[in-house]
């Protein structure tokens, strides 16, 4: 084990990894895709995919960093010095830069609505007023960019303190607060008339809505929500300083926590929308048009809006800090830079990508498609192939300190066979 900074404990790793993955994947996308694809049947399939594929793939990605105590590019070189597979590390790095940069409008919207929930700006507006409020803000691209820039500065203010005193400490504070906020909102909303219809929808399967395309969507959602292939898991694995740590066990705890996060997000949103007789919309419309309308229709709506957007921002903030830390970890190691210069240098491409994503909606859509449908899919496929065939799955199992024979067989079957096939299906589906 080398002497670079690492996590103070395995709980630090688990919380930071959860924070990285939690963000937009669980709170932004999960409630809507679950609603559109059969409710409970989608959730059950989502859980199955995470258990069968997600945990073994995350274990593999974390173990590559853990075993070598290196980040992505150098980790691949260390384990397969004669191959060119280290180029996959650059794909992971590109994935991290893109996810941090092109999602800038979303981070800006969340930050703006957090501020607006405290000031009560959208409270009392009629449905048309809510739509105009969002459209007017989003049309002011300079303001959108400034809100993102402030968010980036807040990220940097955490990152300059390092892994333990910065990223790990803030995760230990914010993630428990987030789950507490989610529970408070869920309990408050379930008391509303009609809310249980949303709960029933979430937990009663609608098989007619679940198609082959739903399965592909479910696979993609699982990879996106777990943050696989975005550099973080591998870099954070290199921060684990306990040689005998069972990586499979830690990865399982992360994945199970993210399952609960997705279900909690559904319980926060769907019962609320059902209780207020509003339409379940996708992405932007759900979070920034439907929900503000819903807050205006219930007693205590302003307080609930503050809690909701505070929780939403915490999830987004811990995710962006986690991704940024992964980039910094790779850059400081690869180019032997000190932390603060590395942070400032890496902030430049993030700001450039953010600028184009904010000021041009077509670029935002294009980058979203490239990241979600191609780069992340290729990135995850590379990890599976490397773990299963280049470095060999037996080495992964040994390095991750797995003792159970059942788990060893689970890893062998999943990483070598099921995962590559599943990822290939996702990739091919983009052209059908």
Coordinates of C-alpha atoms in Angstrom, one line a residue:
X1 CA 0.0 0.0 0.0
X2 CA 1.4 3.4 -0.9
X3 CA 1.4 6.6 1.2
X4 CA -1.1 8.8 -0.7
X5 CA -4.1 10.0 1.2
X6 CA -7.0 7.7 1.6
X7 CA -10.2 7.2 3.5
X8 CA -10.1 7.2 7.3
X9 CA -12.3 4.1 7.3
X10 CA -14.3 1.8 5.1
X11 CA -17.4 3.8 6.0
X12 CA -15.8 6.8 4.5
X13 CA -15.4 5.0 1.2
X14 CA -19.0 3.6 1.3
X15 CA -20.5 7.0 2.0
X16 CA -18.5 8.9 -0.6
X17 CA -19.3 6.2 -3.2
X18 CA -23.0 6.4 -2.4
X19 CA -22.8 10.2 -2.7
X20 CA -21.1 10.0 -6.1
X21 CA -23.7 7.6 -7.5
X22 CA -26.8 9.0 -5.8
X23 CA -27.3 12.3 -7.5
X24 CA -29.2 12.7 -10.7
X25 CA -29.5 9.0 -11.5
X26 CA -31.7 8.1 -8.6
X27 CA -33.6 11.3 -7.8
X28 CA -33.9 12.7 -11.3
X29 CA -34.6 9.6 -13.5
X30 CA -35.8 6.7 -11.3
X31 CA -39.4 7.8 -10.3
X32 CA -40.3 8.6 -13.9
X33 CA -38.8 5.5 -15.6
X34 CA -40.4 3.3 -12.9
X35 CA -43.8 5.0 -13.6
X36 CA -43.5 4.6 -17.3
X37 CA -42.4 1.0 -17.2
X38 CA -44.8 -0.9 -14.9
X39 CA -44.1 0.3 -11.4
X40 CA -43.3 -2.6 -9.2
X41 CA -42.3 -4.9 -12.1
X42 CA -39.7 -2.4 -13.1
X43 CA -38.4 -2.0 -9.5
X44 CA -38.1 -5.8 -9.1
X45 CA -36.2 -6.1 -12.4
X46 CA -34.0 -3.2 -11.3
X47 CA -33.2 -4.9 -8.0
X48 CA -32.4 -8.1 -9.8
X49 CA -30.1 -6.4 -12.3
X50 CA -28.2 -4.6 -9.5
X51 CA -27.8 -7.8 -7.5
X52 CA -26.8 -10.0 -10.5
X53 CA -24.8 -7.5 -12.5
X54 CA -24.3 -4.3 -10.6
X55 CA -22.6 -5.6 -7.5
X56 CA -20.1 -7.9 -9.3
X57 CA -19.2 -5.1 -11.8
X58 CA -18.8 -2.5 -9.0
X59 CA -16.7 -5.0 -7.1
X60 CA -14.5 -5.5 -10.1
X61 CA -14.1 -1.7 -10.7
X62 CA -13.3 -0.9 -7.1
X63 CA -10.9 -3.9 -6.8
X64 CA -8.8 -2.7 -9.8
X65 CA -8.0 0.5 -7.9
X66 CA -7.8 -1.2 -4.5
X67 CA -5.4 -3.9 -5.6
X68 CA -3.0 -1.5 -7.3
X69 CA -3.5 1.6 -5.1
X70 CA -3.5 3.4 -8.4
X71 CA -6.2 5.3 -10.4
X72 CA -7.6 4.0 -13.7
X73 CA -4.8 4.6 -16.3
X74 CA -1.9 3.5 -14.1
X75 CA -4.0 0.8 -12.5
X76 CA -4.6 -0.8 -15.9
X77 CA -0.9 -0.5 -16.8
X78 CA 0.1 -2.1 -13.5
X79 CA -2.1 -5.1 -13.9
X80 CA -1.7 -5.6 -17.7
X81 CA 1.6 -3.9 -18.6
X82 CA 1.9 -5.5 -22.0
X83 CA -1.6 -4.5 -23.2
X84 CA -3.0 -1.2 -24.5
X85 CA -5.9 -1.5 -22.1
X86 CA -4.8 1.5 -20.1
X87 CA -6.5 3.5 -22.9
X88 CA -9.8 2.5 -21.2
X89 CA -8.7 4.7 -18.3
X90 CA -8.9 7.8 -20.6
X91 CA -12.5 6.7 -21.5
X92 CA -13.4 6.7 -17.8
X93 CA -11.8 10.1 -17.4
X94 CA -13.7 11.5 -20.4
X95 CA -16.9 10.1 -18.9
X96 CA -16.2 11.9 -15.6
X97 CA -15.4 15.2 -17.3
X98 CA -18.5 15.0 -19.4
X99 CA -20.9 14.1 -16.6
X100 CA -19.6 16.9 -14.5
X101 CA -19.8 19.4 -17.3
X102 CA -22.8 18.7 -19.5
X103 CA -25.2 18.3 -16.5
X104 CA -24.4 21.9 -15.5
X105 CA -27.9 23.1 -16.4
X106 CA -29.5 20.5 -14.2
X107 CA -27.2 21.5 -11.2
X108 CA -28.1 25.1 -11.9
X109 CA -31.8 24.5 -11.9
X110 CA -31.7 22.5 -8.7
X111 CA -29.6 25.2 -7.0
X112 CA -31.9 28.0 -8.2
X113 CA -35.0 26.2 -7.0
X114 CA -33.4 25.6 -3.6
X115 CA -32.9 29.3 -3.3
X116 CA -36.4 30.0 -4.7
X117 CA -38.0 27.5 -2.2
X118 CA -36.5 29.6 0.7
X119 CA -37.7 32.9 -0.8
X120 CA -41.1 31.5 -1.8
X121 CA -40.8 32.8 -5.4
X122 CA -42.9 30.2 -7.1
X123 CA -45.4 29.8 -4.2
X124 CA -48.9 30.9 -5.2
X125 CA -48.2 30.9 -8.9
X126 CA -50.8 29.2 -11.1
X127 CA -49.8 26.4 -13.5
X128 CA -49.0 28.8 -16.3
X129 CA -47.0 31.0 -14.0
X130 CA -44.9 28.0 -12.9
X131 CA -44.1 27.1 -16.5
X132 CA -43.2 30.8 -17.2
X133 CA -41.1 30.9 -14.1
X134 CA -38.9 28.0 -15.2
X135 CA -38.8 29.1 -18.8
X136 CA -37.8 32.6 -17.9
X137 CA -35.0 31.4 -15.7
X138 CA -33.7 28.9 -18.2
X139 CA -33.8 31.5 -21.0
X140 CA -31.4 33.7 -18.9
X141 CA -28.4 31.7 -19.8
X142 CA -26.0 34.0 -18.0
X143 CA -27.9 33.5 -14.7
X144 CA -27.9 29.7 -15.3
X145 CA -24.2 29.7 -15.8
X146 CA -23.6 31.8 -12.7
X147 CA -25.6 29.5 -10.5
X148 CA -23.5 26.6 -11.9
X149 CA -20.3 28.5 -11.3
X150 CA -21.3 29.1 -7.7
X151 CA -22.0 25.4 -7.3
X152 CA -18.5 24.6 -8.8
X153 CA -16.9 27.0 -6.3
X154 CA -18.7 25.2 -3.4
X155 CA -17.3 22.0 -4.8
X156 CA -13.8 23.4 -4.9
X157 CA -14.2 24.7 -1.3
X158 CA -14.7 21.1 -0.2
X159 CA -12.1 19.5 -2.5
X160 CA -9.2 21.7 -1.3
X161 CA -9.4 20.1 2.1
X162 CA -8.5 16.7 0.7
X163 CA -10.0 13.3 0.9
X164 CA -10.6 12.8 4.6
X165 CA -11.2 16.4 5.8
X166 CA -13.1 17.4 2.6
X167 CA -14.9 14.8 0.6
X168 CA -15.3 12.2 3.3
X169 CA -16.3 14.6 6.0
X170 CA -18.9 16.4 3.9
X171 CA -20.4 13.0 2.9
X172 CA -20.6 11.9 6.5
X173 CA -22.6 15.0 7.3
X174 CA -24.8 15.4 4.2
X175 CA -25.8 11.8 3.3
X176 CA -27.4 11.0 6.7
X177 CA -29.2 14.4 6.5
X178 CA -30.4 13.6 3.0
X179 CA -32.0 10.3 4.1
X180 CA -33.5 12.0 7.1
X181 CA -35.1 14.6 4.8
X182 CA -36.4 11.9 2.5
X183 CA -38.1 10.0 5.3
X184 CA -39.6 13.3 6.7
X185 CA -41.0 14.1 3.3
X186 CA -42.4 10.6 2.7
X187 CA -44.1 10.5 6.1
X188 CA -45.6 13.9 5.5
X189 CA -46.9 13.1 2.0
X190 CA -48.3 9.7 2.8
X191 CA -50.9 11.5 5.0
X192 CA -52.4 13.3 2.0
X193 CA -55.7 12.0 0.5
X194 CA -55.0 9.9 -2.6
X195 CA -51.3 9.4 -1.8
X196 CA -51.7 5.7 -1.3
X197 CA -52.7 5.4 -5.0
X198 CA -49.2 6.4 -5.8
X199 CA -47.8 3.9 -3.3
X200 CA -50.0 1.2 -4.9
X201 CA -48.8 2.1 -8.3
X202 CA -45.2 1.9 -7.1
X203 CA -45.5 -1.5 -5.5
X204 CA -48.2 -3.2 -7.6
X205 CA -46.8 -4.5 -10.9
X206 CA -48.4 -3.4 -14.2
X207 CA -47.0 -6.1 -16.5
X208 CA -48.6 -4.6 -19.6
X209 CA -46.3 -1.6 -19.3
X210 CA -43.1 -3.7 -19.1
X211 CA -41.7 -4.5 -22.5
X212 CA -38.3 -5.5 -24.0
X213 CA -37.5 -1.8 -24.2
X214 CA -38.3 -1.5 -20.5
X215 CA -35.7 -4.2 -19.8
X216 CA -33.1 -2.3 -21.8
X217 CA -34.1 0.9 -20.0
X218 CA -33.8 -0.9 -16.7
X219 CA -30.3 -2.1 -17.5
X220 CA -29.2 1.4 -18.5
X221 CA -30.8 3.0 -15.4
X222 CA -29.0 0.5 -13.1
X223 CA -25.6 1.3 -14.6
X224 CA -26.3 5.1 -14.6
X225 CA -27.6 5.1 -11.0
X226 CA -24.6 3.1 -9.7
X227 CA -22.1 5.5 -11.2
X228 CA -20.3 2.6 -13.0
X229 CA -17.7 3.5 -15.5
X230 CA -17.5 7.1 -14.4
X231 CA -13.9 6.7 -12.9
X232 CA -15.1 7.2 -9.3
X233 CA -15.3 3.6 -8.1
X234 CA -11.8 2.8 -9.3
X235 CA -10.2 5.9 -7.9
X236 CA -12.0 5.5 -4.5
X237 CA -10.9 1.9 -4.5
X238 CA -7.3 3.2 -4.5
X239 CA -8.1 5.3 -1.4
X240 CA -9.0 2.2 0.7
X241 CA -6.1 1.4 3.0
X242 CA -7.2 -1.7 4.7
X243 CA -5.4 -4.6 2.9
X244 CA -7.9 -7.3 3.9
X245 CA -11.1 -5.4 3.2
X246 CA -13.9 -7.5 1.6
X247 CA -14.6 -5.3 -1.5
X248 CA -17.6 -7.4 -2.5
X249 CA -19.2 -6.7 0.9
X250 CA -18.6 -3.0 0.7
X251 CA -19.9 -2.8 -2.9
X252 CA -23.0 -4.7 -1.9
X253 CA -23.7 -2.2 0.8
X254 CA -23.3 0.7 -1.7
X255 CA -25.6 -1.0 -4.2
X256 CA -28.3 -1.9 -1.7
X257 CA -28.3 1.7 -0.4
X258 CA -28.8 3.0 -3.9
X259 CA -31.7 0.7 -4.4
X260 CA -33.3 2.1 -1.3
X261 CA -32.5 5.7 -2.5
X262 CA -34.3 5.0 -5.8
X263 CA -37.4 3.6 -4.0
X264 CA -37.4 6.5 -1.5
X265 CA -37.3 8.9 -4.4
X266 CA -40.3 7.2 -5.9
X267 CA -42.1 7.4 -2.6
X268 CA -41.3 11.1 -2.3
X269 CA -42.7 11.9 -5.7
X270 CA -45.3 9.5 -7.1
X271 CA -47.7 9.6 -4.0
X272 CA -47.4 13.4 -4.0
X273 CA -48.3 13.7 -7.7
X274 CA -51.2 11.2 -7.4
X275 CA -52.5 13.1 -4.3
X276 CA -52.6 16.4 -6.2
X277 CA -54.1 14.8 -9.4
X278 CA -51.2 16.1 -11.5
X279 CA -49.5 14.4 -14.4
X280 CA -46.3 12.4 -13.9
X281 CA -43.9 14.1 -16.3
X282 CA -40.3 13.4 -17.3
X283 CA -37.1 15.0 -15.9
X284 CA -37.3 18.7 -16.1
X285 CA -41.1 18.9 -16.2
X286 CA -41.5 16.6 -13.2
X287 CA -39.0 18.3 -10.9
X288 CA -39.5 22.0 -11.9
X289 CA -43.0 22.2 -13.1
X290 CA -45.2 19.4 -11.8
X291 CA -43.8 19.4 -8.2
X292 CA -43.9 23.2 -7.7
X293 CA -47.5 23.0 -8.8
X294 CA -48.0 20.2 -6.2
X295 CA -46.4 22.2 -3.5
X296 CA -48.9 25.0 -4.1
X297 CA -51.8 22.6 -3.6
X298 CA -51.0 21.3 -0.1
X299 CA -50.9 22.7 3.4
X300 CA -47.3 23.3 4.3
X301 CA -46.2 23.2 0.7
X302 CA -43.5 25.8 1.2
X303 CA -41.8 23.9 4.0
X304 CA -42.0 20.7 1.9
X305 CA -40.5 22.5 -1.1
X306 CA -37.6 23.6 1.0
X307 CA -37.0 20.1 2.2
X308 CA -37.4 18.6 -1.2
X309 CA -35.0 20.9 -3.1
X310 CA -32.5 20.9 -0.2
X311 CA -32.5 17.1 -0.4
X312 CA -32.3 17.3 -4.2
X313 CA -29.3 19.7 -4.0
X314 CA -27.5 17.5 -1.4
X315 CA -27.8 14.5 -3.7
X316 CA -26.5 16.6 -6.7
X317 CA -23.8 18.2 -4.6
X318 CA -22.3 15.0 -3.2
X319 CA -22.4 13.5 -6.6
X320 CA -20.5 16.4 -8.3
X321 CA -18.0 16.5 -5.4
X322 CA -17.4 12.7 -5.8
X323 CA -16.9 12.9 -9.6
X324 CA -14.6 15.9 -9.3
X325 CA -12.6 14.1 -6.6
X326 CA -12.2 11.1 -8.9
X327 CA -10.8 13.4 -11.6
X328 CA -8.5 15.1 -9.2
X329 CA -7.3 11.8 -7.8
X330 CA -6.3 10.6 -11.3
X331 CA -4.7 13.9 -12.4
X332 CA -2.6 14.4 -9.3
X333 CA -1.3 10.9 -9.5
X334 CA -0.7 10.8 -13.3
X335 CA 0.9 14.2 -13.7
X336 CA 2.4 14.5 -10.2
X337 CA 0.5 17.8 -9.5
X338 CA -0.4 19.2 -6.1
X339 CA -4.0 19.2 -5.2
X340 CA -4.9 22.9 -5.5
X341 CA -3.3 23.4 -8.9
X342 CA -4.9 20.2 -10.1
X343 CA -8.3 21.4 -9.0
X344 CA -8.0 24.7 -10.8
X345 CA -6.6 23.1 -14.0
X346 CA -9.4 20.5 -14.1
X347 CA -12.1 23.1 -13.4
X348 CA -11.3 24.8 -16.8
X349 CA -12.5 22.0 -19.1
X350 CA -15.5 21.5 -16.8
X351 CA -16.4 25.2 -17.2
X352 CA -15.9 25.0 -20.9
X353 CA -18.2 22.0 -21.3
X354 CA -20.7 23.6 -19.0
X355 CA -20.7 26.8 -21.0
X356 CA -21.6 25.1 -24.2
X357 CA -24.1 22.8 -22.5
X358 CA -25.9 25.7 -20.9
X359 CA -25.9 28.1 -23.9
X360 CA -26.8 25.6 -26.5
X361 CA -29.7 23.1 -25.8
X362 CA -28.7 21.0 -28.7
X363 CA -25.2 20.5 -27.3
X364 CA -26.8 19.5 -24.0
X365 CA -29.0 16.9 -25.7
X366 CA -26.1 15.6 -27.8
X367 CA -23.7 15.3 -24.9
X368 CA -26.4 13.5 -22.9
X369 CA -26.9 11.0 -25.7
X370 CA -23.1 10.5 -26.2
X371 CA -22.5 10.0 -22.4
X372 CA -25.4 7.8 -21.6
X373 CA -25.7 5.7 -24.7
X374 CA -22.1 5.3 -25.7
X375 CA -19.3 6.4 -23.4
X376 CA -20.7 4.9 -20.2
X377 CA -21.7 1.7 -22.0
X378 CA -18.3 1.3 -23.5
X379 CA -16.7 2.2 -20.2
X380 CA -18.6 -0.5 -18.3
X381 CA -18.0 -3.0 -21.0
X382 CA -14.2 -2.3 -20.8
X383 CA -14.3 -3.0 -17.0
X384 CA -16.1 -6.3 -17.5
X385 CA -13.7 -7.5 -20.2
X386 CA -10.6 -6.4 -18.3
X387 CA -11.8 -8.0 -15.1
X388 CA -13.1 -11.2 -16.7
X389 CA -10.5 -11.9 -19.4
X390 CA -7.5 -9.6 -19.3
X391 CA -6.6 -9.5 -15.7
X392 CA -8.7 -12.6 -15.1
X393 CA -11.7 -13.0 -12.8
X394 CA -9.8 -15.3 -10.4
X395 CA -7.3 -12.5 -9.7
X396 CA -10.3 -10.1 -9.1
X397 CA -11.8 -12.6 -6.6
X398 CA -8.5 -13.1 -4.8
X399 CA -7.7 -9.4 -4.7
X400 CA -11.2 -8.4 -3.4
X401 CA -10.8 -10.8 -0.4
X402 CA -13.9 -12.8 -1.2
X403 CA -14.2 -16.0 0.9
X404 CA -17.7 -17.3 0.1
X405 CA -17.7 -20.0 -2.6
X406 CA -21.2 -18.9 -3.6
X407 CA -20.0 -15.3 -4.1
X408 CA -17.0 -16.5 -6.0
X409 CA -19.2 -18.4 -8.5
X410 CA -21.6 -15.5 -8.6
X411 CA -18.6 -13.2 -9.6
X412 CA -17.4 -15.7 -12.2
X413 CA -20.7 -16.1 -14.0
X414 CA -21.7 -12.4 -13.8
X415 CA -18.5 -10.7 -14.8
X416 CA -17.4 -13.2 -17.5
X417 CA -20.7 -13.9 -19.1
X418 CA -23.9 -12.1 -18.0
X419 CA -22.5 -8.6 -17.7
X420 CA -20.8 -8.4 -21.2
X421 CA -23.9 -9.8 -22.8
X422 CA -26.2 -7.4 -21.0
X423 CA -24.0 -4.4 -21.9
X424 CA -23.8 -5.5 -25.5
X425 CA -27.6 -5.6 -25.6
X426 CA -27.8 -2.1 -24.3
X427 CA -25.3 -0.9 -26.9
X428 CA -26.8 -2.7 -29.8
X429 CA -30.3 -1.4 -28.8
X430 CA -29.2 2.2 -29.6
X431 CA -29.1 1.3 -33.3
X432 CA -32.4 -0.6 -33.5

